[in-house]
Amino acid sequence: MKVIGHRGAAGSAPENTLISFLKGLEYKVDGFEFDVQLSRDGEVVVCHDERVDRTSNGMGWIKDFTLQELKRLDFGSWFTQLSVYQEIPTLRELLDMFKTFNLELNVEIKSGLVQYPEIGEKVVNLLAEYGLLDNSIISSFDHQLLLDLKQHFPRVKTGILYDCAPIKPWLYAKFLNAQYLHPAWHFVSSELVVSSAVFGIGINTWTVNSSFAAHKVRTAHVARIITDYPQCFRKGANGEAIWLGL
Ligand code: G3P
Ligand code: MG
């Protein structure tokens, strides 16, 4: 059972910024989940929201800023009263930072409110350039995007994100030729894990931030736990991730 830092270590540092990922490394994560969008000039940038308002001192849509304009905003200081100025990272900057660590990466492509042209291809090409494609899972709530990506790049591993209770989602994952299902933790069960395994599909779940959630997904034996608090888990004798408390 792997422990994956959500947006870096979003419980301890401003999400999706370099200090959040450094915190995660300090907490010895097995890997990171992070979200990507495209700037106006087509750069892959790391940010959860389609707009910069919540996590920066700016206002507006990421798609309307050039990278240079985004780089002038502070994505750190909203998180605490201490000033922790942080630039928005590009995917390339993150991969530069990760290349010397043996990390699993879960790149979540944001596509919904805004549809970004060729974002999937850009992500795959960058991961391939850094030799990190085989260590990576590309996930999205946009399942058509994942299907198209898989058809163009059969080597890519895809994860189907969902936050509901579909019927036999392992059949859906098989239909989409995906390798993983990425349910919200509420929708994890032993039946989901066992039935998915029959079809060769693994279960990675989010965002596991409490004792209750951690117990539920551990007893179901999911493959990966995505959490804002990677420091709150330790590995048990069988490799399972045990919640230590906040
Ligand atoms: O990828 C897991 C999780 O991050 C999905 O939801 O909104 O936190 O990106 P969200
Ligand atoms: Mg995400």
Short mmCIF file of C-alpha atoms and ligand atoms in Angstrom, two decimals:
data_model
loop_
_atom_site.label_atom_id
_atom_site.label_comp_id
_atom_site.label_asym_id
_atom_site.label_seq_id
_atom_site.Cartn_x
_atom_site.Cartn_y
_atom_site.Cartn_z
CA MET A 1 0.00 0.00 0.00
CA LYS A 2 1.62 3.22 -1.17
CA VAL A 3 1.18 6.62 0.48
CA ILE A 4 0.84 9.39 -2.09
CA GLY A 5 1.04 13.06 -1.07
CA HIS A 6 -2.00 15.00 -2.30
CA ARG A 7 -1.03 18.23 -4.09
CA GLY A 8 2.38 17.72 -2.42
CA ALA A 9 1.61 17.68 1.28
CA ALA A 10 -1.40 19.98 1.13
CA GLY A 11 -2.19 19.71 4.83
CA SER A 12 1.16 21.24 5.78
CA ALA A 13 2.09 23.69 3.04
CA PRO A 14 0.46 25.65 0.20
CA GLU A 15 -0.86 23.02 -2.19
CA ASN A 16 0.88 22.29 -5.48
CA THR A 17 3.89 24.52 -4.73
CA LEU A 18 7.53 23.52 -4.43
CA ILE A 19 7.52 23.74 -0.61
CA SER A 20 4.52 21.44 -0.51
CA PHE A 21 6.46 18.85 -2.52
CA LEU A 22 9.57 19.38 -0.38
CA LYS A 23 7.44 18.71 2.71
CA GLY A 24 6.19 15.53 1.11
CA LEU A 25 9.77 14.39 0.44
CA GLU A 26 10.60 15.13 4.09
CA TYR A 27 7.63 12.91 5.06
CA LYS A 28 9.00 10.15 2.82
CA VAL A 29 6.03 9.77 0.52
CA ASP A 30 5.99 6.99 -2.05
CA GLY A 31 4.80 9.48 -4.62
CA PHE A 32 2.79 12.60 -5.36
CA GLU A 33 -0.58 13.49 -6.82
CA PHE A 34 -0.85 16.94 -8.39
CA ASP A 35 -3.13 18.79 -10.81
CA VAL A 36 -2.23 20.37 -14.13
CA GLN A 37 -3.72 23.08 -16.34
CA LEU A 38 -2.46 25.07 -19.36
CA SER A 39 -1.42 28.72 -19.42
CA ARG A 40 -2.45 30.99 -22.32
CA ASP A 41 0.86 30.28 -24.03
CA GLY A 42 0.43 26.53 -23.68
CA GLU A 43 2.72 25.77 -20.71
CA VAL A 44 1.70 22.90 -18.42
CA VAL A 45 1.38 24.44 -14.94
CA VAL A 46 0.62 22.83 -11.60
CA CYS A 47 -2.54 24.16 -9.96
CA HIS A 48 -5.80 22.64 -8.75
CA ASP A 49 -8.30 25.35 -9.64
CA GLU A 50 -9.01 26.68 -13.12
CA ARG A 51 -8.80 30.18 -11.61
CA VAL A 52 -5.95 31.62 -9.56
CA ASP A 53 -8.19 33.41 -7.03
CA ARG A 54 -8.26 30.91 -4.14
CA THR A 55 -4.57 30.05 -4.00
CA SER A 56 -2.83 33.22 -5.15
CA ASN A 57 -2.91 36.98 -4.82
CA GLY A 58 -4.29 37.33 -8.35
CA MET A 59 -7.69 36.98 -10.01
CA GLY A 60 -8.72 35.28 -13.23
CA TRP A 61 -8.52 32.11 -15.28
CA ILE A 62 -5.21 30.31 -15.72
CA LYS A 63 -6.00 29.96 -19.43
CA ASP A 64 -5.94 33.78 -19.73
CA PHE A 65 -2.45 34.29 -18.19
CA THR A 66 0.86 33.69 -19.93
CA LEU A 67 3.38 31.72 -17.91
CA GLN A 68 5.35 34.91 -17.30
CA GLU A 69 2.23 36.59 -15.89
CA LEU A 70 1.42 33.59 -13.69
CA LYS A 71 4.99 33.57 -12.38
CA ARG A 72 4.48 37.09 -10.98
CA LEU A 73 1.69 35.85 -8.67
CA ASP A 74 2.24 34.56 -5.13
CA PHE A 75 0.76 31.08 -4.63
CA GLY A 76 2.13 30.67 -1.10
CA SER A 77 1.06 33.43 1.25
CA TRP A 78 -2.68 32.57 1.34
CA PHE A 79 -1.86 29.43 3.32
CA THR A 80 -0.50 30.98 6.53
CA GLN A 81 -0.02 34.41 8.01
CA LEU A 82 3.72 33.94 7.58
CA SER A 83 4.81 35.10 4.18
CA VAL A 84 5.83 32.08 2.12
CA TYR A 85 6.03 33.50 -1.39
CA GLN A 86 5.75 30.67 -3.88
CA GLU A 87 5.68 30.72 -7.67
CA ILE A 88 3.33 28.49 -9.59
CA PRO A 89 5.43 25.49 -10.69
CA THR A 90 5.48 24.25 -14.26
CA LEU A 91 5.31 20.49 -14.80
CA ARG A 92 8.85 20.67 -16.18
CA GLU A 93 10.12 22.30 -12.98
CA LEU A 94 8.50 19.58 -10.88
CA LEU A 95 9.95 16.80 -13.02
CA ASP A 96 13.38 18.43 -12.75
CA MET A 97 13.00 18.30 -8.98
CA PHE A 98 11.69 14.70 -8.94
CA LYS A 99 14.12 13.14 -11.40
CA THR A 100 16.68 12.10 -8.76
CA PHE A 101 14.04 10.54 -6.47
CA ASN A 102 12.35 7.23 -7.05
CA LEU A 103 8.80 8.54 -6.88
CA GLU A 104 5.46 7.49 -8.28
CA LEU A 105 3.64 10.34 -9.95
CA ASN A 106 -0.09 10.78 -10.34
CA VAL A 107 -0.71 13.62 -12.75
CA GLU A 108 -4.34 14.70 -12.61
CA ILE A 109 -5.34 16.50 -15.79
CA LYS A 110 -7.97 19.12 -15.11
CA SER A 111 -10.49 19.23 -17.92
CA GLY A 112 -14.08 20.27 -17.47
CA LEU A 113 -14.75 23.89 -16.69
CA VAL A 114 -11.97 24.58 -19.18
CA GLN A 115 -10.94 22.22 -22.00
CA TYR A 116 -7.25 22.64 -22.79
CA PRO A 117 -6.07 21.79 -26.32
CA GLU A 118 -3.52 18.94 -26.37
CA ILE A 119 -2.91 18.97 -22.62
CA GLY A 120 -2.74 15.15 -22.50
CA GLU A 121 -0.11 14.94 -25.23
CA LYS A 122 1.95 17.67 -23.57
CA VAL A 123 1.92 15.84 -20.23
CA VAL A 124 2.83 12.50 -21.81
CA ASN A 125 5.67 14.04 -23.84
CA LEU A 126 7.15 15.71 -20.75
CA LEU A 127 6.92 12.53 -18.66
CA ALA A 128 8.55 10.58 -21.50
CA GLU A 129 11.32 13.19 -21.89
CA TYR A 130 12.22 12.70 -18.20
CA GLY A 131 11.95 8.92 -18.41
CA LEU A 132 9.11 9.00 -15.89
CA LEU A 133 6.24 7.61 -17.95
CA ASP A 134 6.40 4.14 -16.44
CA ASN A 135 6.39 5.61 -12.90
CA SER A 136 3.31 7.70 -13.63
CA ILE A 137 -0.45 7.38 -13.64
CA ILE A 138 -2.46 9.98 -15.52
CA SER A 139 -5.89 10.50 -13.98
CA SER A 140 -8.83 12.75 -14.76
CA PHE A 141 -12.53 13.22 -14.17
CA ASP A 142 -12.69 13.66 -17.96
CA HIS A 143 -12.86 10.03 -19.02
CA GLN A 144 -13.09 10.79 -22.74
CA LEU A 145 -9.72 12.55 -22.44
CA LEU A 146 -8.26 9.43 -20.77
CA LEU A 147 -9.69 7.13 -23.46
CA ASP A 148 -8.29 9.32 -26.25
CA LEU A 149 -4.91 9.48 -24.51
CA LYS A 150 -4.76 5.71 -24.12
CA GLN A 151 -5.57 5.26 -27.82
CA HIS A 152 -2.75 7.61 -28.85
CA PHE A 153 -0.26 6.46 -26.21
CA PRO A 154 -0.95 2.82 -25.29
CA ARG A 155 1.96 2.78 -22.80
CA VAL A 156 0.32 5.40 -20.59
CA LYS A 157 -1.33 4.14 -17.39
CA THR A 158 -4.68 5.83 -16.78
CA GLY A 159 -6.78 6.22 -13.64
CA ILE A 160 -10.53 6.88 -13.78
CA LEU A 161 -11.47 9.49 -11.17
CA TYR A 162 -14.97 9.40 -9.71
CA ASP A 163 -16.92 10.65 -6.74
CA CYS A 164 -20.09 8.56 -6.87
CA ALA A 165 -21.19 4.92 -6.61
CA PRO A 166 -21.24 3.45 -10.13
CA ILE A 167 -22.42 -0.11 -10.79
CA LYS A 168 -19.52 -2.51 -11.52
CA PRO A 169 -16.97 0.25 -12.22
CA TRP A 170 -14.35 -2.41 -13.04
CA LEU A 171 -16.30 -3.17 -16.25
CA TYR A 172 -16.26 0.52 -17.11
CA ALA A 173 -12.51 0.71 -16.44
CA LYS A 174 -11.97 -2.30 -18.69
CA PHE A 175 -14.10 -0.67 -21.40
CA LEU A 176 -11.87 2.42 -21.18
CA ASN A 177 -8.73 0.27 -21.22
CA ALA A 178 -7.69 1.92 -17.93
CA GLN A 179 -5.30 0.40 -15.40
CA TYR A 180 -6.75 2.02 -12.28
CA LEU A 181 -9.93 3.26 -10.71
CA HIS A 182 -9.55 6.38 -8.53
CA PRO A 183 -12.67 6.57 -6.34
CA ALA A 184 -13.21 9.01 -3.50
CA TRP A 185 -12.61 6.98 -0.31
CA HIS A 186 -16.32 6.81 0.55
CA PHE A 187 -16.86 4.51 -2.41
CA VAL A 188 -14.13 1.99 -1.60
CA SER A 189 -15.12 -1.54 -0.55
CA SER A 190 -13.51 -4.97 -0.49
CA GLU A 191 -15.81 -6.01 -3.31
CA LEU A 192 -14.52 -3.13 -5.44
CA VAL A 193 -10.89 -4.11 -4.81
CA VAL A 194 -11.42 -7.84 -5.34
CA SER A 195 -13.67 -7.58 -8.41
CA SER A 196 -11.38 -4.99 -10.01
CA ALA A 197 -8.32 -7.19 -9.41
CA VAL A 198 -9.97 -9.96 -11.45
CA PHE A 199 -9.77 -7.59 -14.43
CA GLY A 200 -6.24 -6.45 -13.56
CA ILE A 201 -7.44 -3.06 -12.33
CA GLY A 202 -5.94 -1.46 -9.21
CA ILE A 203 -7.66 0.90 -6.76
CA ASN A 204 -6.12 4.21 -5.72
CA THR A 205 -8.25 6.37 -3.44
CA TRP A 206 -8.43 9.98 -2.21
CA THR A 207 -8.41 12.07 -0.05
CA VAL A 208 -7.72 9.95 3.02
CA ASN A 209 -7.35 12.45 5.86
CA SER A 210 -8.93 10.78 8.89
CA SER A 211 -8.71 7.68 11.02
CA PHE A 212 -12.13 6.50 9.79
CA ALA A 213 -11.24 6.89 6.12
CA ALA A 214 -7.80 5.31 6.60
CA HIS A 215 -9.28 2.27 8.35
CA LYS A 216 -11.93 1.79 5.69
CA VAL A 217 -9.52 1.80 2.75
CA ARG A 218 -6.82 -0.20 4.54
CA THR A 219 -9.19 -3.04 5.36
CA ALA A 220 -10.29 -3.06 1.70
CA HIS A 221 -6.60 -3.36 0.67
CA VAL A 222 -6.39 -0.57 -1.86
CA ALA A 223 -3.10 -0.13 -3.76
CA ARG A 224 -2.57 3.58 -3.05
CA ILE A 225 -3.79 6.08 -0.50
CA ILE A 226 -3.73 9.73 -1.56
CA THR A 227 -3.58 12.03 1.48
CA ASP A 228 -2.98 15.64 2.49
CA TYR A 229 -1.17 14.26 5.58
CA PRO A 230 1.44 11.70 4.52
CA GLN A 231 3.25 12.24 7.84
CA CYS A 232 0.26 10.65 9.60
CA PHE A 233 0.85 7.19 8.14
CA ARG A 234 3.39 4.51 8.95
CA LYS A 235 3.94 1.25 7.10
CA GLY A 236 2.89 -1.96 8.90
CA ALA A 237 4.63 -5.33 8.69
CA ASN A 238 2.68 -6.28 5.55
CA GLY A 239 3.29 -2.94 3.90
CA GLU A 240 -0.15 -1.62 4.77
CA ALA A 241 -0.47 2.09 5.58
CA ILE A 242 -1.53 2.64 9.19
CA TRP A 243 -2.97 5.95 10.37
CA LEU A 244 -1.13 7.40 13.36
CA GLY A 245 -3.40 10.37 14.02
CA LEU A 246 -3.18 14.05 13.16
O1 G3P B 1 -6.67 12.90 -7.74
C1 G3P B 1 -7.35 12.80 -6.52
C2 G3P B 1 -8.04 14.08 -6.17
O2 G3P B 1 -7.09 15.11 -6.20
C3 G3P B 1 -9.21 14.40 -7.08
O3 G3P B 1 -9.89 15.55 -6.73
O4 G3P B 1 -10.45 17.93 -6.70
O5 G3P B 1 -8.67 17.08 -5.20
O6 G3P B 1 -8.27 17.24 -7.64
P1 G3P B 1 -9.29 17.01 -6.57
MG MG B 2 -6.28 16.32 -7.76
#
